[in-house]
Coordinates of C-alpha atoms and ligand atoms in Angstrom, one line a residue:
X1 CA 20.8 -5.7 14.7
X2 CA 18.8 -4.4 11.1
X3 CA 15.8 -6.7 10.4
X4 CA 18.0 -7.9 7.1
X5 CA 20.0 -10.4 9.5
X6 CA 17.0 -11.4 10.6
X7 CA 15.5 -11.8 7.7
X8 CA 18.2 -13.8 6.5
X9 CA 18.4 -16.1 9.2
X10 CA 14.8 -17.3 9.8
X11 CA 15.2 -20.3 8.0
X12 CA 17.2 -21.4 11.4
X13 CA 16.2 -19.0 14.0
X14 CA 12.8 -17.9 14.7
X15 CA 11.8 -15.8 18.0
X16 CA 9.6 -17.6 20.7
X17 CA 6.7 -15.2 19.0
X18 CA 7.1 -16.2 15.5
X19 CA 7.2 -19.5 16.1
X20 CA 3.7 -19.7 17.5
X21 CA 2.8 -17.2 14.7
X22 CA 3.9 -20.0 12.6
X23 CA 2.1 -22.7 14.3
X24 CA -1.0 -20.5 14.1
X25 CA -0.8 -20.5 9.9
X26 CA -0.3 -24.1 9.6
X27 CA -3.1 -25.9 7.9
X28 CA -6.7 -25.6 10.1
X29 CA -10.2 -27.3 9.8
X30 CA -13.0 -25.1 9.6
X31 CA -13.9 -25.9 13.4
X32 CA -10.3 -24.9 14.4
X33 CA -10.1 -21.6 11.7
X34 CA -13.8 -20.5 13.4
X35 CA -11.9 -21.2 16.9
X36 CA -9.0 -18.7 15.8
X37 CA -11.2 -16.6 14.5
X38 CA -13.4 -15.9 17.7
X39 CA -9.8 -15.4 19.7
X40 CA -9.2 -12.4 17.0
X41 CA -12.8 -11.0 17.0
X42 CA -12.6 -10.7 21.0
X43 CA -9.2 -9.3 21.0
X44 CA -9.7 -6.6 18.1
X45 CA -12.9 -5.7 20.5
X46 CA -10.4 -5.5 23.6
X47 CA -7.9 -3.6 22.3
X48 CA -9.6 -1.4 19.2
X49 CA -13.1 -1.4 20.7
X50 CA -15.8 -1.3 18.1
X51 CA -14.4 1.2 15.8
X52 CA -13.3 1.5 12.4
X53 CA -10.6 4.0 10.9
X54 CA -12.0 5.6 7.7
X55 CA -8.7 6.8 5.3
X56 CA -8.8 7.2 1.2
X57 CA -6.3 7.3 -0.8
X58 CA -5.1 9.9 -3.2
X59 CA -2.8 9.4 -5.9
X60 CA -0.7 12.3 -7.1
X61 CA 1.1 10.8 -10.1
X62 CA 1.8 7.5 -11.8
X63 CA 5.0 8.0 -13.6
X64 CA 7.5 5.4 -12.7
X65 CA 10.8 4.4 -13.8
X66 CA 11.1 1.3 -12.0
X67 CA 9.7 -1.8 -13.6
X68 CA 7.7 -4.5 -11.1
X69 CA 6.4 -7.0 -13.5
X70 CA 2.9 -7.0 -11.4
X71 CA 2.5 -3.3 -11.3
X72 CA -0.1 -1.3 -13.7
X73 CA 2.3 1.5 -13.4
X74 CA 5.3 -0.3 -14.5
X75 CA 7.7 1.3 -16.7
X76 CA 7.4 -0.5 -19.9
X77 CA 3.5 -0.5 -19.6
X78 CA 2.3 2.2 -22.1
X79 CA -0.4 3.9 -20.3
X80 CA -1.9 7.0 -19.9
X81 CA -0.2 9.0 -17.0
X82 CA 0.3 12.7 -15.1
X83 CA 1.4 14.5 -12.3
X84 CA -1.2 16.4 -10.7
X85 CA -0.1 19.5 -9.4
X86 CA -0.5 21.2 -6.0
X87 CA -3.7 23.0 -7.1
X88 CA -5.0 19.5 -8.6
X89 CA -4.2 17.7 -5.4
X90 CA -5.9 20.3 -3.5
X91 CA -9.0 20.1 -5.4
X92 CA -8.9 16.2 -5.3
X93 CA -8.5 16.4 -1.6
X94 CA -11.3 18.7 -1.1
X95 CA -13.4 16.3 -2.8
X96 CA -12.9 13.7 -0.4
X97 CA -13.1 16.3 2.5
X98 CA -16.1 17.0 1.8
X99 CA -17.2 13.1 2.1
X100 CA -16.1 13.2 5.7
X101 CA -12.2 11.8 4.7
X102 CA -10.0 13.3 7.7
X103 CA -7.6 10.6 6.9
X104 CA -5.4 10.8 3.9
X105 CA -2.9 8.5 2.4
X106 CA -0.7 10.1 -0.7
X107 CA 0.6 7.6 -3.5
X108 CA 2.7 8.4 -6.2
X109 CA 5.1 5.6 -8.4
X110 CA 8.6 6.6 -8.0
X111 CA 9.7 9.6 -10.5
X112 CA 11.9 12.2 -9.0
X113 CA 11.6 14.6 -12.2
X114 CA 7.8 14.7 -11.6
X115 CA 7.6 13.3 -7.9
X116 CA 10.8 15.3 -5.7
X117 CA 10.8 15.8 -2.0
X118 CA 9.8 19.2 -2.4
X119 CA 6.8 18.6 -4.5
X120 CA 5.7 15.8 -1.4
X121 CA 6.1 18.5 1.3
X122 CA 4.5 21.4 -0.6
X123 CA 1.6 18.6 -1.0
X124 CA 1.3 17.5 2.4
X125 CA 1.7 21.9 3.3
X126 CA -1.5 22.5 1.1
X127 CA -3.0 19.5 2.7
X128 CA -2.8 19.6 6.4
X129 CA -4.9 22.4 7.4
X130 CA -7.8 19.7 6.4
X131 CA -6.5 16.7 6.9
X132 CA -5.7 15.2 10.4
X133 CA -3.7 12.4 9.4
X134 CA -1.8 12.6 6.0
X135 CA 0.4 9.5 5.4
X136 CA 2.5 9.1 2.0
X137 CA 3.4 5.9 0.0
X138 CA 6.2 6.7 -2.3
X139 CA 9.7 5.6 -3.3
X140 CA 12.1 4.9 -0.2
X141 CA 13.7 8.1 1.0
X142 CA 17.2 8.9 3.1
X143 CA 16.2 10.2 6.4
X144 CA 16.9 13.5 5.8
X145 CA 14.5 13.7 2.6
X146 CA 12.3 12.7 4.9
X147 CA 12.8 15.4 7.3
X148 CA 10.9 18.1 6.0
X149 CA 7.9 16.6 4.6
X150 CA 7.1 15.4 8.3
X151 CA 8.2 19.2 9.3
X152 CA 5.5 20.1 6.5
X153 CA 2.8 17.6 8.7
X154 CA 2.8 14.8 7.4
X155 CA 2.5 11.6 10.2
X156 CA 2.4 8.2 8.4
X157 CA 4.5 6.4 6.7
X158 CA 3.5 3.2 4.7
X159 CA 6.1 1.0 2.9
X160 CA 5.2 -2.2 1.9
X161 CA 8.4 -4.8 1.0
X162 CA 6.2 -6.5 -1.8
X163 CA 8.1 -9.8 -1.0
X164 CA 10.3 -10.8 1.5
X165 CA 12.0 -13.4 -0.5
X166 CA 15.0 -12.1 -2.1
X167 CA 15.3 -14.6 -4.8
X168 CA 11.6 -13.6 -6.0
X169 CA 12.3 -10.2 -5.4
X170 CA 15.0 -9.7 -7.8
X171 CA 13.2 -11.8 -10.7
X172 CA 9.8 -9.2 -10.2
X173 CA 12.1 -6.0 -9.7
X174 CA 13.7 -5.3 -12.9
X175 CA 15.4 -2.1 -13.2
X176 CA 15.0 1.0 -11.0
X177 CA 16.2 1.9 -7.8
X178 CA 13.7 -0.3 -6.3
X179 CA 15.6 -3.3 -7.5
X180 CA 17.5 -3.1 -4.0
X181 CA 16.0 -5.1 -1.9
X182 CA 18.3 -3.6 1.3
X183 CA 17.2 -0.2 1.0
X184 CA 13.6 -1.1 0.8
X185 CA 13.9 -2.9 3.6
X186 CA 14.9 -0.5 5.9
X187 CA 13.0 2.2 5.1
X188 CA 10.8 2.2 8.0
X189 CA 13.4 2.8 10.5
X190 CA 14.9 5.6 8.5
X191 CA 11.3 7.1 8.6
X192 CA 11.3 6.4 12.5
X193 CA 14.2 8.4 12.9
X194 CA 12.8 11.2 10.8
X195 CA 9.8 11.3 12.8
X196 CA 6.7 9.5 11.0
X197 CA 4.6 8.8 14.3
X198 CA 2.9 6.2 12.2
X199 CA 4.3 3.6 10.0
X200 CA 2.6 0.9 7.7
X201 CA 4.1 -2.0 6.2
X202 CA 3.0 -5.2 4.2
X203 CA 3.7 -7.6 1.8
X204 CA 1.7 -8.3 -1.9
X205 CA 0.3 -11.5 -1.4
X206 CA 0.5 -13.6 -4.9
X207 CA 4.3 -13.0 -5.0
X208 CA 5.6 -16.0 -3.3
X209 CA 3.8 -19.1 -0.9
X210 CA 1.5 -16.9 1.3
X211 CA 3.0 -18.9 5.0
X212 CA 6.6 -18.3 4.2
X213 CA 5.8 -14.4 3.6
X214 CA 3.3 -14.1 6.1
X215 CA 6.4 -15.5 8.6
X216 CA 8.3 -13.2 7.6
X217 CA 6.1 -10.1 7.7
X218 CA 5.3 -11.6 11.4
X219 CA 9.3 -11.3 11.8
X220 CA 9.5 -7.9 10.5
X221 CA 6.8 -6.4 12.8
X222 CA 8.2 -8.2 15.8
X223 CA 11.3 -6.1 15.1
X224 CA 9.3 -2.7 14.3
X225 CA 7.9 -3.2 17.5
X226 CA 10.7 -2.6 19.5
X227 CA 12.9 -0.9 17.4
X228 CA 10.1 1.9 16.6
X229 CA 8.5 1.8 19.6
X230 CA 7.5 5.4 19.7
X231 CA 5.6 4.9 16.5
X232 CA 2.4 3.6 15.7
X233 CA 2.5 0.4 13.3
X234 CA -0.1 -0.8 11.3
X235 CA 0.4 -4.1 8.6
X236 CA -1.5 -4.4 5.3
X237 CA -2.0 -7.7 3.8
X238 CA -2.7 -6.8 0.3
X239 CA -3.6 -9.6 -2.6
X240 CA -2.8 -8.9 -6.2
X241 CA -5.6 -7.5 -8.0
X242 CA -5.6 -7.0 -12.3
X243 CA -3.5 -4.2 -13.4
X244 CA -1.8 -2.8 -17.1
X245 CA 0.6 -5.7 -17.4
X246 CA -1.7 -8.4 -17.0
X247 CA 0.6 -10.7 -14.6
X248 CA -0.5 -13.5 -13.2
X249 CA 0.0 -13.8 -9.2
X250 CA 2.1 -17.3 -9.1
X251 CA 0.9 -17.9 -6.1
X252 CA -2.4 -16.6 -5.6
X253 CA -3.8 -16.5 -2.0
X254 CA -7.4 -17.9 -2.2
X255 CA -10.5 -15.6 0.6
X256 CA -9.9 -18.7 3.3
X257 CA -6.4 -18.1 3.5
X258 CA -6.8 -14.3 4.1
X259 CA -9.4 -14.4 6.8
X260 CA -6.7 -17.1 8.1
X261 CA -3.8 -14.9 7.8
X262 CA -5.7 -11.9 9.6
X263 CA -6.8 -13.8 12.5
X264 CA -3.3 -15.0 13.2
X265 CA -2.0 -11.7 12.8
X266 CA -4.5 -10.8 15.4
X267 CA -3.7 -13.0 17.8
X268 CA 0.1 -12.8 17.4
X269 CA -0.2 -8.8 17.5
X270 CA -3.6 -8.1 19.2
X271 CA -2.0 -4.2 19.5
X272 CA -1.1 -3.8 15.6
X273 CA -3.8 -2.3 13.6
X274 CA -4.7 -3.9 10.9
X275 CA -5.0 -2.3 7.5
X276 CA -7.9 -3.5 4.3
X277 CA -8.4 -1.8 1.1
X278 CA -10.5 -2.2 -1.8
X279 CA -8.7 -4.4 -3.3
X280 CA -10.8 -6.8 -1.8
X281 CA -14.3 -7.5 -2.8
X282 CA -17.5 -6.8 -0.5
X283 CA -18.6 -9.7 0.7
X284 CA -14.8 -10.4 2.4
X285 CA -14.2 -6.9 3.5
X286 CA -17.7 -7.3 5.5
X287 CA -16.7 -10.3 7.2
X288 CA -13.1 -9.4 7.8
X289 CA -14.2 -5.8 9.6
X290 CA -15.8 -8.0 11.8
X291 CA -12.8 -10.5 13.0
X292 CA -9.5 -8.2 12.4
X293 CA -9.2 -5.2 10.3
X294 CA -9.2 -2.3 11.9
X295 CA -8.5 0.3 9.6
X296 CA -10.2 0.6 5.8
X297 CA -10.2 2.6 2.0
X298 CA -13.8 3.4 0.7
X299 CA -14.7 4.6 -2.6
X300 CA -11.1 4.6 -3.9
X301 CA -9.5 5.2 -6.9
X302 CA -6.0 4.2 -8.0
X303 CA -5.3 6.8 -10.5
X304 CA -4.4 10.1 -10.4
X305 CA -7.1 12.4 -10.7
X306 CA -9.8 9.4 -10.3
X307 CA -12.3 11.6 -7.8
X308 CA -12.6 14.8 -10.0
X309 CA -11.2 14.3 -13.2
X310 CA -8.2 16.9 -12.3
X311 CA -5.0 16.9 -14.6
X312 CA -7.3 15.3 -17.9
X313 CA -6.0 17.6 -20.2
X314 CA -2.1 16.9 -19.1
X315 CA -2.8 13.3 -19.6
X316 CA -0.2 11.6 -21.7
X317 CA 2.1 8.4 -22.3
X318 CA 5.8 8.3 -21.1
X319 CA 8.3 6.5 -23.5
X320 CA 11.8 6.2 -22.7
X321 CA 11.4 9.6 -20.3
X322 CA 9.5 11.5 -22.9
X323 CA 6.2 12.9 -22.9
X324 CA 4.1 12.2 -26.0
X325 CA 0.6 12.6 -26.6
X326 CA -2.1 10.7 -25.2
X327 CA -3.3 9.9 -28.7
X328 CA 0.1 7.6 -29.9
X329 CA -1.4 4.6 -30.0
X330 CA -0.3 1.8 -27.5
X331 CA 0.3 -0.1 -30.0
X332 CA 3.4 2.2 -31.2
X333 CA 3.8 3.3 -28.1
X334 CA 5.1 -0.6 -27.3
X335 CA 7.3 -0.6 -30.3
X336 CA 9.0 2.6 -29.6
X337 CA 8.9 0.8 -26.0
X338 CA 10.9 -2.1 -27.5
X339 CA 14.4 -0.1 -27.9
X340 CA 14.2 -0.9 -24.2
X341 CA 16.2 -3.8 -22.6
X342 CA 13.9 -6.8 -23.0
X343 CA 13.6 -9.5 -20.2
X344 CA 13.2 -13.0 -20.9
X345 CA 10.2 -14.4 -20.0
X346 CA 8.7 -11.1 -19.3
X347 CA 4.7 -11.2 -19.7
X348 CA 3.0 -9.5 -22.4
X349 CA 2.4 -5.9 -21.4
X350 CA -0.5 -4.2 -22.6
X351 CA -2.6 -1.3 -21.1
X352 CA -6.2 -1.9 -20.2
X353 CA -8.4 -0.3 -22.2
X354 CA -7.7 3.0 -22.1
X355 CA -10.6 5.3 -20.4
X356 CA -12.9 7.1 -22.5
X357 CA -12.9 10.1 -20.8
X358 CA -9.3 10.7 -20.8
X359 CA -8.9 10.3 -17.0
X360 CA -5.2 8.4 -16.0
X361 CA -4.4 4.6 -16.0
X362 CA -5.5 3.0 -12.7
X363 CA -2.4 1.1 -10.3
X364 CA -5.0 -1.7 -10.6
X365 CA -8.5 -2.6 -10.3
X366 CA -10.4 -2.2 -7.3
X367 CA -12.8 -5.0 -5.9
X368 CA -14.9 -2.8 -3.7
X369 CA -16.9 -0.4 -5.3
X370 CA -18.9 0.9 -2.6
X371 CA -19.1 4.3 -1.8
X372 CA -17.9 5.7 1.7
X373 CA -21.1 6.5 2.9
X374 CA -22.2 2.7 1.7
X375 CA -20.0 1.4 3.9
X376 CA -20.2 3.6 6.5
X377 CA -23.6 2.3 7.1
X378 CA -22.6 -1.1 6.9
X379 CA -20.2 -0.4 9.2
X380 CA -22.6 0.8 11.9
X381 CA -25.0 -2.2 10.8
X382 CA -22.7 -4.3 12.4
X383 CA -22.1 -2.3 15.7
X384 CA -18.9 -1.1 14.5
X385 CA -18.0 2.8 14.7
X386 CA -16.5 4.9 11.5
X387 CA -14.0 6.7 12.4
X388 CA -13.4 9.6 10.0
X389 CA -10.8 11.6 12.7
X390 CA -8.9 10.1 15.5
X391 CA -6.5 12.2 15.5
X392 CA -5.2 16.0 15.6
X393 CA -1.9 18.4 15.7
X394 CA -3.5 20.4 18.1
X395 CA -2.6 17.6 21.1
X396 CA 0.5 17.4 20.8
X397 CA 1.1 21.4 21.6
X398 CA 1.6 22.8 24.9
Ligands
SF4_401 S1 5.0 -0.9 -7.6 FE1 5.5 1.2 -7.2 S2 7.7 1.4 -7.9 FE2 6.8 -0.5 -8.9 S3 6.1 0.2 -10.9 FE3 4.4 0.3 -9.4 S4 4.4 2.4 -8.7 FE4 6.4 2.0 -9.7

C-alpha cells in the first residue's frame, strides 16, 4: 500500500504505534514533559551512544521555478541568484574539508536548465573522493534519474514533504512541479529503489497545527521503516525561520513544543536518527543535543557560495527565465515580475537586503551562528562525541 492511502486515512485509522505517538504529543505539564524527556535522553544514549554526527550543508544553486510562498528562493522573489559550477562546488567543499566536514549534504532549488541530473552526478563525482557521506536535497526525481548520481557516490537522500496536509499544501505551492503533492510524497521510495542507503525526511513546522503534522510525519516513518528497511532513515523537524518573502508561519511552533516533539519522536522511534540544523538558535540546539538529536549543521550557510565567496561575479536576478544583471533594481525587477500570474492574498515579496559584497541570496536566515569548531567543543563539554566520519565506501567492497 503507498503511504498516500495512509495518509489519507489517518483521520479514522491510526496504527497501534501512532496512536501512542499521538498520546505522547498531547498536552503535558512540565513534570510530565521533564518525565518524557529523561525516557528520550536514556534511549538516544542506548541506541546512539554519546555521539554526534557532524554534516554541512552546501548549496549549489538557488534558481527555482516553483513558487512556495514561505521560501526565500521562491520564484517571484527578486533576489540575487547563481549556479555554481563543478569547479565552484569543488572549491566550496574543500573549504569545509578542511574544517573537518566528512559529511556533506548538497541543496539546490529546483531548475533543470541550471540544476540537471547530470550536473548532480558530476557534482557528487568531483565530490566523493573527500567526502564519505554526500547526501543531496533537490527536486523529486524518477528512479532512474536517480540511478546514476548514486552510481556517481552519492548515499543520502533527504526529502522533506513541507506539510502533510493537502489542503495547506496546495494554498503554499503555487505553480511548479512541486505543486503535486503525490509525487512528493513518494519520493523516498523511488530513491530506495535507486539505491540511496540513507534517506531523510521532515516536515516545516509553521505550515499547519504542529500535532496533526507531527502525526503524520510519525505515520510516514512508520511506513519508511518497513518499506525501506535496507536504508537508513533519519527525520528533521525543521521550524520556519525569515526568508526573501517575508511570510509569516500561521502556525508557528513555540521552543517547548519542539523539545516536546523530539522527545516523542524519540521514544516512538528510539532507532531513527534525529536530524537539527541551524535554523535553531543556540541555546535550544544545546539542550536538544542532549535529549534527542542525533545528527547536526554547524557554521552553515544557505546560499550558494556562502563559505568562499565562489560564483560572485555570475551573481544575477532571474525574471521570467531570464538572466539580468545583479544591478536591476528589485524594485523593477518586481514590476517586470508582475506580468506574472498574481495570487490573491499572496504576501508582499521583497528581497532582504541585498548583501554588500555581492555574495547570493540566503534560503533563509540561520539562528545558530556558531562556528563548527564552537560547537564541537560544546559538544564534548557535554560528554557528547563529534562525529565528523562514520562512514566509508571502502566497507562495503570485498
Ligand atoms: S522550497 Fe525548494 S522548491 Fe520551493 S521555492 Fe524554495 S528552493 Fe524552490
Amino acid at each position: 500500500m503507498a503511504f498516500a492511502s495512509i495518509l489519507d486515512n489517518l483521520p479514522l485509522e491510526k496504527s497501534d504505534t501512532v496512536r501512542s505517538f499521538s498520546a505522547l504529543i498531547a498536552s503535558k505539564d512540565n513534570a510530565e514533559l521533564d518525565s518524557l524527556a529523561g525516557r528520550a535522553r536514556a534511549l538516544t544514549r542506548q541506541h546512539f551512544g554519546r555521539t554526534m554526527r557532524l554534516f554541512a550543508p552546501l548549496y549549489l544553486s538557488n534558481e527555482c521555478i516553483n513558487s512556495c510562498r514561505y521560501c526565500g528562493f521562491s520564484r517571484e522573489n527578486p533576489i540575487l541568484r547563481v549556479t555554481l559550477s563543478v569547479g565552484e562546488v569543488v572549491k566550496e567543499a574543500r573549504h569545509l574539508a578542511a574544517i573537518g566536514f566528512r559529511q556533506l549534504l548538497l541543496v539546490a532549488g529546483e531548475h533543470p536548465k541550471f540544476v540537471s541530473r547530470d550536473y548532480l552526478a558530476e557534482c557528487v563525482r568531483a565530490l566523493r573522493d573527500d567526502f564519505s557521506s554526500i547526501s543531496i536535497e533537490v527536486a523529486p526525481m524518477e528512479t532512474e534519474e536517480y540511478i546514476p548520481v548514486v552510481e556517481a557516490g552519492a548515499e543520502g537522500l533527504v526529502v522533506y514533504q513541507e506539510t502533510y496536509n493537502r489542503v495547506i499544501y496546495d494554498q503554499l505551492h503555487l505553480t511548479g512541479p512541486k505543486k503535486d503533492f503525490g509525487w512528493r510524497l513518494a519520493c523516498p521510495e523511488r530513491g530506495y529503489e535507486a539505491g540511496f542507503r540513507r534517506l531523510g525526511i521532515g516536515a516545516l513546522f509553521g505550515l499547519a497545527p504542529w500535532r496533526e503534522e507531527a502525526i503524520a510525519l510519525a505515520a510516514h516513518v512508520e511506513y519508511l521503516l518497513k518499506r525501506c528497511w535496507k536504508s537508513s532513515l533519519t527525520v528533521s523537524v525543521p521550524r520556519l525561520r525569515p526568508a526573501a518573502g517575508e511570510f509569516r508561519p500561521r502556525f508557528p511552533m513555540n521552543d517547548r513544543d519542539l523539545v516536546h516533539l523530539v522527545c516523542a519522536l524519540r521514544v516512538t522511534f528510539p532507532q531513527v536518527g534525529i536530524v537539527l540544523s541551524t535554523r535553531e538558535p543556540a541555546a535550544l540546539r544545546d539542550l536538544l543535543v542532549k535529549i534527542g538529536i542525533t545528527m547536526m549543521s554547524a557554521g552553515s550557510h544557505t546560499e550558494p557560495g556562502g563559505y568562499t565567496g565562489q560564483g560572485r561575479e555570475k551573481v544575477h536576478r532571474t525574471v521570467r527565465g531570464r538572466i539580468m544583471p545583479p544591478d536591476v533594481s528589485p524594485t523593477e525587477a518586481c514590476s517586470r515580475r508582475d506580468a506574472l500570474p498574481r495570487v490573491q492574498d499572496s504576501p508582499r515579496r521583497v528581497p532582504p537586503e541585498d548583501d554588500p559584497n555581492g555574495i547570493a541570496t540566503a534560503q533563509f536566515e540561520i539562528g545558530d551562528p556558531r562556528s563548527p569548531q564552537e560547537i564541537a567543543a560544546i559538544l564534548r563539554r557535554n560528554g557528547i562525541e563529534p562525529i565528523w566520519k562514520d562512514w566509508d565506501a571502502a566497507l562495503m567492497e570485498r
